[in-house]
Amino acid sequence: MSKEHTPYVEEVRSIIEQIYKRTTHSYVEYYVDVPSMAENRLELLYLFLLEQGMTKERASIFCTATGLVQLGLDMHENVENQYEQSLSAERNRQLTVLAGDYYSSRYYNLLAETGEIEAIQVLSGAIQRVNEAKMKLYIAGRDSRSLSDEEYWELRNAIDTGLYVAIVEKYADSDDRRRLWVDLMKETAKVESVIGEWEQIKWQEQVPFGFARFLLQKPGATLAQVLSGVEMKAMEMIGMCEQMVRSLPAETRNVLASITARYSHRVNRLKRVIEEM
């Protein structure tokens, strides 16, 4: 969790701790890498729910359930279609699938225990749409079908923000608030995605994935052009988020300003490292 403090940082930290407590299993963790939590999206979701008049206790239940589902979906996305033919690799693959199922089932248990039947329906529908978007993106990559930037980000956003957007669309008290919070979820998720790719390509020297791989598939594209494209996209999206800050109420503005500051800090740190290489 970031050391920067927003009005709700302690509550969100507690929510994340609850999510990990509900998913901790030493045998699984020995063989499987657990994905990191989408902290910023949980922070925004928590703030949105409080803004809609939910109590902190109920908002915490919604965020915990959403975080559990997201972990399960992220775990499944880590399953490799091609893997080393060994007992260890096979065990890792099987446990990754089972762990994803286990994490996802925990959300159902939590919401059922607390009587949030409507929320179960909302998240169940969102899970279906997220998986449909994953399949469309996978099939496009498998068939080497060229996607436009807009098509790519529509699918990527559906995967990364589908759960949070579903909650917003169901519980927003007006069309204006619904549009605002959906945009916030989608734009901040885009920033996280491209900065994460940029960091992994430059620091860990990984094979391009996600948006970077999408750019690399374009005719005549080079890795240098892809890196430049990822950097430009990151800066463009940070700028868009910073513009959105100005139209928000003070309390919401402070939270989003803190989030965008984290993005800027990561970008500036990355640039300094690149300059020193």
C-alpha positions as protocol buffer text, in pm:
chain_id: "A"
residue {
  index: 1
  type: MET
  ca { x: 0 y: 0 z: 0 }
}
residue {
  index: 2
  type: SER
  ca { x: 127 y: 346 z: -79 }
}
residue {
  index: 3
  type: LYS
  ca { x: 259 y: 554 z: 208 }
}
residue {
  index: 4
  type: GLU
  ca { x: 74 y: 857 z: 79 }
}
residue {
  index: 5
  type: HIS
  ca { x: -231 y: 937 z: 290 }
}
residue {
  index: 6
  type: THR
  ca { x: -576 y: 1012 z: 155 }
}
residue {
  index: 7
  type: PRO
  ca { x: -884 y: 1062 z: 375 }
}
residue {
  index: 8
  type: TYR
  ca { x: -967 y: 693 z: 348 }
}
residue {
  index: 9
  type: VAL
  ca { x: -627 y: 527 z: 325 }
}
residue {
  index: 10
  type: GLU
  ca { x: -660 y: 341 z: 655 }
}
residue {
  index: 11
  type: GLU
  ca { x: -1005 y: 208 z: 567 }
}
residue {
  index: 12
  type: VAL
  ca { x: -887 y: 89 z: 226 }
}
residue {
  index: 13
  type: ARG
  ca { x: -577 y: -67 z: 383 }
}
residue {
  index: 14
  type: SER
  ca { x: -806 y: -257 z: 620 }
}
residue {
  index: 15
  type: ILE
  ca { x: -1019 y: -375 z: 327 }
}
residue {
  index: 16
  type: ILE
  ca { x: -713 y: -507 z: 145 }
}
residue {
  index: 17
  type: GLU
  ca { x: -597 y: -686 z: 459 }
}
residue {
  index: 18
  type: GLN
  ca { x: -939 y: -851 z: 486 }
}
residue {
  index: 19
  type: ILE
  ca { x: -919 y: -965 z: 123 }
}
residue {
  index: 20
  type: TYR
  ca { x: -580 y: -1129 z: 177 }
}
residue {
  index: 21
  type: LYS
  ca { x: -693 y: -1288 z: 503 }
}
residue {
  index: 22
  type: ARG
  ca { x: -982 y: -1450 z: 319 }
}
residue {
  index: 23
  type: THR
  ca { x: -754 y: -1587 z: 47 }
}
residue {
  index: 24
  type: THR
  ca { x: -441 y: -1686 z: 238 }
}
residue {
  index: 25
  type: HIS
  ca { x: -349 y: -2051 z: 186 }
}
residue {
  index: 26
  type: SER
  ca { x: 11 y: -2156 z: 246 }
}
residue {
  index: 27
  type: TYR
  ca { x: 3 y: -2453 z: 4 }
}
residue {
  index: 28
  type: VAL
  ca { x: -132 y: -2240 z: -282 }
}
residue {
  index: 29
  type: GLU
  ca { x: 109 y: -1955 z: -213 }
}
residue {
  index: 30
  type: TYR
  ca { x: 404 y: -2199 z: -222 }
}
residue {
  index: 31
  type: TYR
  ca { x: 332 y: -2288 z: -586 }
}
residue {
  index: 32
  type: VAL
  ca { x: 141 y: -1987 z: -720 }
}
residue {
  index: 33
  type: ASP
  ca { x: 219 y: -1616 z: -744 }
}
residue {
  index: 34
  type: VAL
  ca { x: -76 y: -1419 z: -606 }
}
residue {
  index: 35
  type: PRO
  ca { x: -151 y: -1109 z: -820 }
}
residue {
  index: 36
  type: SER
  ca { x: -116 y: -768 z: -661 }
}
residue {
  index: 37
  type: MET
  ca { x: -428 y: -584 z: -556 }
}
residue {
  index: 38
  type: ALA
  ca { x: -581 y: -309 z: -772 }
}
residue {
  index: 39
  type: GLU
  ca { x: -548 y: -61 z: -484 }
}
residue {
  index: 40
  type: ASN
  ca { x: -641 y: 255 z: -669 }
}
residue {
  index: 41
  type: ARG
  ca { x: -959 y: 107 z: -812 }
}
residue {
  index: 42
  type: LEU
  ca { x: -1062 y: -17 z: -467 }
}
residue {
  index: 43
  type: GLU
  ca { x: -993 y: 328 z: -324 }
}
residue {
  index: 44
  type: LEU
  ca { x: -1209 y: 492 z: -590 }
}
residue {
  index: 45
  type: LEU
  ca { x: -1485 y: 233 z: -546 }
}
residue {
  index: 46
  type: TYR
  ca { x: -1486 y: 286 z: -169 }
}
residue {
  index: 47
  type: LEU
  ca { x: -1510 y: 662 z: -210 }
}
residue {
  index: 48
  type: PHE
  ca { x: -1788 y: 626 z: -468 }
}
residue {
  index: 49
  type: LEU
  ca { x: -1995 y: 403 z: -238 }
}
residue {
  index: 50
  type: LEU
  ca { x: -1956 y: 644 z: 53 }
}
residue {
  index: 51
  type: GLU
  ca { x: -2056 y: 930 z: -175 }
}
residue {
  index: 52
  type: GLN
  ca { x: -2374 y: 738 z: -259 }
}
residue {
  index: 53
  type: GLY
  ca { x: -2464 y: 728 z: 110 }
}
residue {
  index: 54
  type: MET
  ca { x: -2351 y: 377 z: 204 }
}
residue {
  index: 55
  type: THR
  ca { x: -2220 y: 318 z: 553 }
}
residue {
  index: 56
  type: LYS
  ca { x: -1850 y: 241 z: 585 }
}
residue {
  index: 57
  type: GLU
  ca { x: -1936 y: -112 z: 694 }
}
residue {
  index: 58
  type: ARG
  ca { x: -2148 y: -186 z: 387 }
}
residue {
  index: 59
  type: ALA
  ca { x: -1905 y: -13 z: 151 }
}
residue {
  index: 60
  type: SER
  ca { x: -1627 y: -227 z: 299 }
}
residue {
  index: 61
  type: ILE
  ca { x: -1827 y: -544 z: 227 }
}
residue {
  index: 62
  type: PHE
  ca { x: -1881 y: -440 z: -135 }
}
residue {
  index: 63
  type: CYS
  ca { x: -1513 y: -353 z: -183 }
}
residue {
  index: 64
  type: THR
  ca { x: -1393 y: -674 z: -18 }
}
residue {
  index: 65
  type: ALA
  ca { x: -1621 y: -883 z: -239 }
}
residue {
  index: 66
  type: THR
  ca { x: -1514 y: -696 z: -553 }
}
residue {
  index: 67
  type: GLY
  ca { x: -1147 y: -734 z: -460 }
}
residue {
  index: 68
  type: LEU
  ca { x: -1192 y: -1108 z: -408 }
}
residue {
  index: 69
  type: VAL
  ca { x: -1349 y: -1150 z: -752 }
}
residue {
  index: 70
  type: GLN
  ca { x: -1076 y: -937 z: -912 }
}
residue {
  index: 71
  type: LEU
  ca { x: -805 y: -1154 z: -757 }
}
residue {
  index: 72
  type: GLY
  ca { x: -976 y: -1464 z: -892 }
}
residue {
  index: 73
  type: LEU
  ca { x: -1005 y: -1319 z: -1242 }
}
residue {
  index: 74
  type: ASP
  ca { x: -645 y: -1196 z: -1237 }
}
residue {
  index: 75
  type: MET
  ca { x: -530 y: -1537 z: -1120 }
}
residue {
  index: 76
  type: HIS
  ca { x: -704 y: -1704 z: -1413 }
}
residue {
  index: 77
  type: GLU
  ca { x: -547 y: -1455 z: -1653 }
}
residue {
  index: 78
  type: ASN
  ca { x: -205 y: -1577 z: -1537 }
}
residue {
  index: 79
  type: VAL
  ca { x: -275 y: -1932 z: -1655 }
}
residue {
  index: 80
  type: GLU
  ca { x: -34 y: -2016 z: -1936 }
}
residue {
  index: 81
  type: ASN
  ca { x: -168 y: -2183 z: -2250 }
}
residue {
  index: 82
  type: GLN
  ca { x: 182 y: -2307 z: -2329 }
}
residue {
  index: 83
  type: TYR
  ca { x: 399 y: -2427 z: -2044 }
}
residue {
  index: 84
  type: GLU
  ca { x: 695 y: -2651 z: -1962 }
}
residue {
  index: 85
  type: GLN
  ca { x: 605 y: -3020 z: -1969 }
}
residue {
  index: 86
  type: SER
  ca { x: 701 y: -3101 z: -1611 }
}
residue {
  index: 87
  type: LEU
  ca { x: 520 y: -3205 z: -1294 }
}
residue {
  index: 88
  type: SER
  ca { x: 602 y: -2873 z: -1129 }
}
residue {
  index: 89
  type: ALA
  ca { x: 470 y: -2667 z: -1421 }
}
residue {
  index: 90
  type: GLU
  ca { x: 155 y: -2877 z: -1444 }
}
residue {
  index: 91
  type: ARG
  ca { x: 93 y: -2842 z: -1071 }
}
residue {
  index: 92
  type: ASN
  ca { x: 143 y: -2466 z: -1093 }
}
residue {
  index: 93
  type: ARG
  ca { x: -106 y: -2442 z: -1379 }
}
residue {
  index: 94
  type: GLN
  ca { x: -369 y: -2653 z: -1205 }
}
residue {
  index: 95
  type: LEU
  ca { x: -333 y: -2470 z: -876 }
}
residue {
  index: 96
  type: THR
  ca { x: -354 y: -2133 z: -1050 }
}
residue {
  index: 97
  type: VAL
  ca { x: -691 y: -2232 z: -1198 }
}
residue {
  index: 98
  type: LEU
  ca { x: -815 y: -2373 z: -867 }
}
residue {
  index: 99
  type: ALA
  ca { x: -691 y: -2073 z: -669 }
}
residue {
  index: 100
  type: GLY
  ca { x: -875 y: -1839 z: -905 }
}
residue {
  index: 101
  type: ASP
  ca { x: -1193 y: -2039 z: -853 }
}
residue {
  index: 102
  type: TYR
  ca { x: -1139 y: -2038 z: -477 }
}
residue {
  index: 103
  type: TYR
  ca { x: -1086 y: -1661 z: -461 }
}
residue {
  index: 104
  type: SER
  ca { x: -1394 y: -1597 z: -671 }
}
residue {
  index: 105
  type: SER
  ca { x: -1608 y: -1826 z: -457 }
}
residue {
  index: 106
  type: ARG
  ca { x: -1516 y: -1631 z: -146 }
}
residue {
  index: 107
  type: TYR
  ca { x: -1697 y: -1321 z: -273 }
}
residue {
  index: 108
  type: TYR
  ca { x: -2020 y: -1519 z: -309 }
}
residue {
  index: 109
  type: ASN
  ca { x: -1987 y: -1652 z: 44 }
}
residue {
  index: 110
  type: LEU
  ca { x: -1928 y: -1303 z: 187 }
}
residue {
  index: 111
  type: LEU
  ca { x: -2222 y: -1139 z: 9 }
}
residue {
  index: 112
  type: ALA
  ca { x: -2456 y: -1430 z: 85 }
}
residue {
  index: 113
  type: GLU
  ca { x: -2367 y: -1414 z: 456 }
}
residue {
  index: 114
  type: THR
  ca { x: -2445 y: -1042 z: 467 }
}
residue {
  index: 115
  type: GLY
  ca { x: -2766 y: -1066 z: 264 }
}
residue {
  index: 116
  type: GLU
  ca { x: -2636 y: -865 z: -33 }
}
residue {
  index: 117
  type: ILE
  ca { x: -2816 y: -1075 z: -293 }
}
residue {
  index: 118
  type: GLU
  ca { x: -2846 y: -791 z: -544 }
}
residue {
  index: 119
  type: ALA
  ca { x: -2469 y: -736 z: -531 }
}
residue {
  index: 120
  type: ILE
  ca { x: -2415 y: -1105 z: -609 }
}
residue {
  index: 121
  type: GLN
  ca { x: -2623 y: -1062 z: -923 }
}
residue {
  index: 122
  type: VAL
  ca { x: -2435 y: -745 z: -1021 }
}
residue {
  index: 123
  type: LEU
  ca { x: -2093 y: -905 z: -985 }
}
residue {
  index: 124
  type: SER
  ca { x: -2202 y: -1232 z: -1147 }
}
residue {
  index: 125
  type: GLY
  ca { x: -2311 y: -1044 z: -1459 }
}
residue {
  index: 126
  type: ALA
  ca { x: -1986 y: -846 z: -1456 }
}
residue {
  index: 127
  type: ILE
  ca { x: -1778 y: -1167 z: -1434 }
}
residue {
  index: 128
  type: GLN
  ca { x: -1950 y: -1297 z: -1747 }
}
residue {
  index: 129
  type: ARG
  ca { x: -1878 y: -975 z: -1939 }
}
residue {
  index: 130
  type: VAL
  ca { x: -1515 y: -967 z: -1824 }
}
residue {
  index: 131
  type: ASN
  ca { x: -1460 y: -1324 z: -1942 }
}
residue {
  index: 132
  type: GLU
  ca { x: -1626 y: -1247 z: -2276 }
}
residue {
  index: 133
  type: ALA
  ca { x: -1388 y: -952 z: -2325 }
}
residue {
  index: 134
  type: LYS
  ca { x: -1090 y: -1173 z: -2236 }
}
residue {
  index: 135
  type: MET
  ca { x: -1193 y: -1426 z: -2500 }
}
residue {
  index: 136
  type: LYS
  ca { x: -1239 y: -1158 z: -2766 }
}
residue {
  index: 137
  type: LEU
  ca { x: -893 y: -1016 z: -2693 }
}
residue {
  index: 138
  type: TYR
  ca { x: -736 y: -1362 z: -2686 }
}
residue {
  index: 139
  type: ILE
  ca { x: -898 y: -1467 z: -3014 }
}
residue {
  index: 140
  type: ALA
  ca { x: -789 y: -1144 z: -3183 }
}
residue {
  index: 141
  type: GLY
  ca { x: -430 y: -1211 z: -3074 }
}
residue {
  index: 142
  type: ARG
  ca { x: -442 y: -1577 z: -3168 }
}
residue {
  index: 143
  type: ASP
  ca { x: -577 y: -1500 z: -3515 }
}
residue {
  index: 144
  type: SER
  ca { x: -342 y: -1201 z: -3559 }
}
residue {
  index: 145
  type: ARG
  ca { x: -646 y: -983 z: -3623 }
}
residue {
  index: 146
  type: SER
  ca { x: -560 y: -615 z: -3622 }
}
residue {
  index: 147
  type: LEU
  ca { x: -752 y: -409 z: -3366 }
}
residue {
  index: 148
  type: SER
  ca { x: -783 y: -32 z: -3360 }
}
residue {
  index: 149
  type: ASP
  ca { x: -664 y: 154 z: -3050 }
}
residue {
  index: 150
  type: GLU
  ca { x: -1027 y: 211 z: -2956 }
}
residue {
  index: 151
  type: GLU
  ca { x: -1115 y: -158 z: -2991 }
}
residue {
  index: 152
  type: TYR
  ca { x: -814 y: -263 z: -2787 }
}
residue {
  index: 153
  type: TRP
  ca { x: -887 y: -25 z: -2500 }
}
residue {
  index: 154
  type: GLU
  ca { x: -1257 y: -110 z: -2500 }
}
residue {
  index: 155
  type: LEU
  ca { x: -1169 y: -474 z: -2438 }
}
residue {
  index: 156
  type: ARG
  ca { x: -883 y: -399 z: -2197 }
}
residue {
  index: 157
  type: ASN
  ca { x: -1105 y: -165 z: -1995 }
}
residue {
  index: 158
  type: ALA
  ca { x: -1383 y: -422 z: -1984 }
}
residue {
  index: 159
  type: ILE
  ca { x: -1134 y: -668 z: -1836 }
}
residue {
  index: 160
  type: ASP
  ca { x: -968 y: -432 z: -1588 }
}
residue {
  index: 161
  type: THR
  ca { x: -1268 y: -228 z: -1471 }
}
residue {
  index: 162
  type: GLY
  ca { x: -1571 y: -443 z: -1548 }
}
residue {
  index: 163
  type: LEU
  ca { x: -1640 y: -530 z: -1184 }
}
residue {
  index: 164
  type: TYR
  ca { x: -1606 y: -173 z: -1057 }
}
residue {
  index: 165
  type: VAL
  ca { x: -1803 y: -23 z: -1344 }
}
residue {
  index: 166
  type: ALA
  ca { x: -2086 y: -271 z: -1279 }
}
residue {
  index: 167
  type: ILE
  ca { x: -2112 y: -152 z: -918 }
}
residue {
  index: 168
  type: VAL
  ca { x: -2103 y: 213 z: -1026 }
}
residue {
  index: 169
  type: GLU
  ca { x: -2369 y: 165 z: -1292 }
}
residue {
  index: 170
  type: LYS
  ca { x: -2600 y: -12 z: -1047 }
}
residue {
  index: 171
  type: TYR
  ca { x: -2565 y: 215 z: -746 }
}
residue {
  index: 172
  type: ALA
  ca { x: -2498 y: 564 z: -889 }
}
residue {
  index: 173
  type: ASP
  ca { x: -2776 y: 805 z: -791 }
}
residue {
  index: 174
  type: SER
  ca { x: -2773 y: 1002 z: -1117 }
}
residue {
  index: 175
  type: ASP
  ca { x: -2661 y: 974 z: -1479 }
}
residue {
  index: 176
  type: ASP
  ca { x: -2402 y: 1249 z: -1427 }
}
residue {
  index: 177
  type: ARG
  ca { x: -2242 y: 1071 z: -1132 }
}
residue {
  index: 178
  type: ARG
  ca { x: -2255 y: 743 z: -1319 }
}
residue {
  index: 179
  type: ARG
  ca { x: -2070 y: 886 z: -1620 }
}
residue {
  index: 180
  type: LEU
  ca { x: -1814 y: 1062 z: -1401 }
}
residue {
  index: 181
  type: TRP
  ca { x: -1724 y: 757 z: -1194 }
}
residue {
  index: 182
  type: VAL
  ca { x: -1720 y: 519 z: -1490 }
}
residue {
  index: 183
  type: ASP
  ca { x: -1479 y: 757 z: -1667 }
}
residue {
  index: 184
  type: LEU
  ca { x: -1262 y: 779 z: -1355 }
}
residue {
  index: 185
  type: MET
  ca { x: -1241 y: 401 z: -1328 }
}
residue {
  index: 186
  type: LYS
  ca { x: -1155 y: 355 z: -1694 }
}
residue {
  index: 187
  type: GLU
  ca { x: -902 y: 637 z: -1729 }
}
residue {
  index: 188
  type: THR
  ca { x: -709 y: 555 z: -1411 }
}
residue {
  index: 189
  type: ALA
  ca { x: -702 y: 185 z: -1507 }
}
residue {
  index: 190
  type: LYS
  ca { x: -553 y: 278 z: -1846 }
}
residue {
  index: 191
  type: VAL
  ca { x: -280 y: 477 z: -1673 }
}
residue {
  index: 192
  type: GLU
  ca { x: -198 y: 188 z: -1440 }
}
residue {
  index: 193
  type: SER
  ca { x: -184 y: -52 z: -1734 }
}
residue {
  index: 194
  type: VAL
  ca { x: 55 y: 145 z: -1955 }
}
residue {
  index: 195
  type: ILE
  ca { x: 284 y: 255 z: -1670 }
}
residue {
  index: 196
  type: GLY
  ca { x: 304 y: -105 z: -1548 }
}
residue {
  index: 197
  type: GLU
  ca { x: 401 y: -222 z: -1896 }
}
residue {
  index: 198
  type: TRP
  ca { x: 656 y: 55 z: -1934 }
}
residue {
  index: 199
  type: GLU
  ca { x: 818 y: -36 z: -1602 }
}
residue {
  index: 200
  type: GLN
  ca { x: 835 y: -407 z: -1679 }
}
residue {
  index: 201
  type: ILE
  ca { x: 978 y: -356 z: -2026 }
}
residue {
  index: 202
  type: LYS
  ca { x: 1249 y: -115 z: -1909 }
}
residue {
  index: 203
  type: TRP
  ca { x: 1335 y: -259 z: -1568 }
}
residue {
  index: 204
  type: GLN
  ca { x: 1266 y: -629 z: -1604 }
}
residue {
  index: 205
  type: GLU
  ca { x: 1331 y: -646 z: -1979 }
}
residue {
  index: 206
  type: GLN
  ca { x: 1024 y: -863 z: -2030 }
}
residue {
  index: 207
  type: VAL
  ca { x: 881 y: -946 z: -2369 }
}
residue {
  index: 208
  type: PRO
  ca { x: 619 y: -678 z: -2451 }
}
residue {
  index: 209
  type: PHE
  ca { x: 267 y: -764 z: -2342 }
}
residue {
  index: 210
  type: GLY
  ca { x: -69 y: -592 z: -2333 }
}
residue {
  index: 211
  type: PHE
  ca { x: -78 y: -256 z: -2509 }
}
residue {
  index: 212
  type: ALA
  ca { x: 292 y: -280 z: -2595 }
}
residue {
  index: 213
  type: ARG
  ca { x: 240 y: -613 z: -2771 }
}
residue {
  index: 214
  type: PHE
  ca { x: -62 y: -467 z: -2948 }
}
residue {
  index: 215
  type: LEU
  ca { x: 156 y: -180 z: -3080 }
}
residue {
  index: 216
  type: LEU
  ca { x: 435 y: -418 z: -3178 }
}
residue {
  index: 217
  type: GLN
  ca { x: 196 y: -618 z: -3396 }
}
residue {
  index: 218
  type: LYS
  ca { x: 138 y: -318 z: -3623 }
}
residue {
  index: 219
  type: PRO
  ca { x: 320 y: -336 z: -3960 }
}
residue {
  index: 220
  type: GLY
  ca { x: 672 y: -195 z: -3946 }
}
residue {
  index: 221
  type: ALA
  ca { x: 668 y: -134 z: -3570 }
}
residue {
  index: 222
  type: THR
  ca { x: 997 y: -147 z: -3379 }
}
residue {
  index: 223
  type: LEU
  ca { x: 1056 y: -193 z: -3006 }
}
residue {
  index: 224
  type: ALA
  ca { x: 1186 y: 164 z: -2979 }
}
residue {
  index: 225
  type: GLN
  ca { x: 866 y: 293 z: -3137 }
}
residue {
  index: 226
  type: VAL
  ca { x: 660 y: 79 z: -2900 }
}
residue {
  index: 227
  type: LEU
  ca { x: 842 y: 216 z: -2595 }
}
residue {
  index: 228
  type: SER
  ca { x: 787 y: 568 z: -2721 }
}
residue {
  index: 229
  type: GLY
  ca { x: 421 y: 490 z: -2785 }
}
residue {
  index: 230
  type: VAL
  ca { x: 372 y: 349 z: -2435 }
}
residue {
  index: 231
  type: GLU
  ca { x: 541 y: 655 z: -2281 }
}
residue {
  index: 232
  type: MET
  ca { x: 328 y: 894 z: -2485 }
}
residue {
  index: 233
  type: LYS
  ca { x: 10 y: 706 z: -2391 }
}
residue {
  index: 234
  type: ALA
  ca { x: 101 y: 713 z: -2022 }
}
residue {
  index: 235
  type: MET
  ca { x: 162 y: 1087 z: -2024 }
}
residue {
  index: 236
  type: GLU
  ca { x: -154 y: 1151 z: -2226 }
}
residue {
  index: 237
  type: MET
  ca { x: -365 y: 954 z: -1980 }
}
residue {
  index: 238
  type: ILE
  ca { x: -210 y: 1117 z: -1673 }
}
residue {
  index: 239
  type: GLY
  ca { x: -295 y: 1453 z: -1830 }
}
residue {
  index: 240
  type: MET
  ca { x: -654 y: 1344 z: -1886 }
}
residue {
  index: 241
  type: CYS
  ca { x: -685 y: 1230 z: -1524 }
}
residue {
  index: 242
  type: GLU
  ca { x: -543 y: 1558 z: -1398 }
}
residue {
  index: 243
  type: GLN
  ca { x: -798 y: 1748 z: -1608 }
}
residue {
  index: 244
  type: MET
  ca { x: -1081 y: 1545 z: -1456 }
}
residue {
  index: 245
  type: VAL
  ca { x: -963 y: 1641 z: -1107 }
}
residue {
  index: 246
  type: ARG
  ca { x: -1064 y: 2001 z: -1163 }
}
residue {
  index: 247
  type: SER
  ca { x: -1434 y: 1915 z: -1206 }
}
residue {
  index: 248
  type: LEU
  ca { x: -1465 y: 1711 z: -886 }
}
residue {
  index: 249
  type: PRO
  ca { x: -1592 y: 1803 z: -538 }
}
residue {
  index: 250
  type: ALA
  ca { x: -1308 y: 1888 z: -298 }
}
residue {
  index: 251
  type: GLU
  ca { x: -1308 y: 1556 z: -110 }
}
residue {
  index: 252
  type: THR
  ca { x: -1309 y: 1346 z: -427 }
}
residue {
  index: 253
  type: ARG
  ca { x: -1056 y: 1580 z: -588 }
}
residue {
  index: 254
  type: ASN
  ca { x: -810 y: 1525 z: -304 }
}
residue {
  index: 255
  type: VAL
  ca { x: -829 y: 1146 z: -340 }
}
residue {
  index: 256
  type: LEU
  ca { x: -783 y: 1148 z: -716 }
}
residue {
  index: 257
  type: ALA
  ca { x: -504 y: 1405 z: -693 }
}
residue {
  index: 258
  type: SER
  ca { x: -320 y: 1168 z: -463 }
}
residue {
  index: 259
  type: ILE
  ca { x: -368 y: 881 z: -708 }
}
residue {
  index: 260
  type: THR
  ca { x: -248 y: 1081 z: -1009 }
}
residue {
  index: 261
  type: ALA
  ca { x: 50 y: 1200 z: -802 }
}
residue {
  index: 262
  type: ARG
  ca { x: 148 y: 835 z: -752 }
}
residue {
  index: 263
  type: TYR
  ca { x: 138 y: 783 z: -1128 }
}
residue {
  index: 264
  type: SER
  ca { x: 351 y: 1091 z: -1192 }
}
residue {
  index: 265
  type: HIS
  ca { x: 600 y: 978 z: -927 }
}
residue {
  index: 266
  type: ARG
  ca { x: 635 y: 636 z: -1094 }
}
residue {
  index: 267
  type: VAL
  ca { x: 685 y: 796 z: -1435 }
}
residue {
  index: 268
  type: ASN
  ca { x: 944 y: 1044 z: -1306 }
}
residue {
  index: 269
  type: ARG
  ca { x: 1132 y: 769 z: -1122 }
}
residue {
  index: 270
  type: LEU
  ca { x: 1128 y: 556 z: -1436 }
}
residue {
  index: 271
  type: LYS
  ca { x: 1263 y: 843 z: -1646 }
}
residue {
  index: 272
  type: ARG
  ca { x: 1545 y: 905 z: -1397 }
}
residue {
  index: 273
  type: VAL
  ca { x: 1646 y: 539 z: -1404 }
}
residue {
  index: 274
  type: ILE
  ca { x: 1642 y: 538 z: -1785 }
}
residue {
  index: 275
  type: GLU
  ca { x: 1861 y: 851 z: -1797 }
}
residue {
  index: 276
  type: GLU
  ca { x: 2115 y: 689 z: -1565 }
}
residue {
  index: 277
  type: MET
  ca { x: 2137 y: 366 z: -1767 }
}
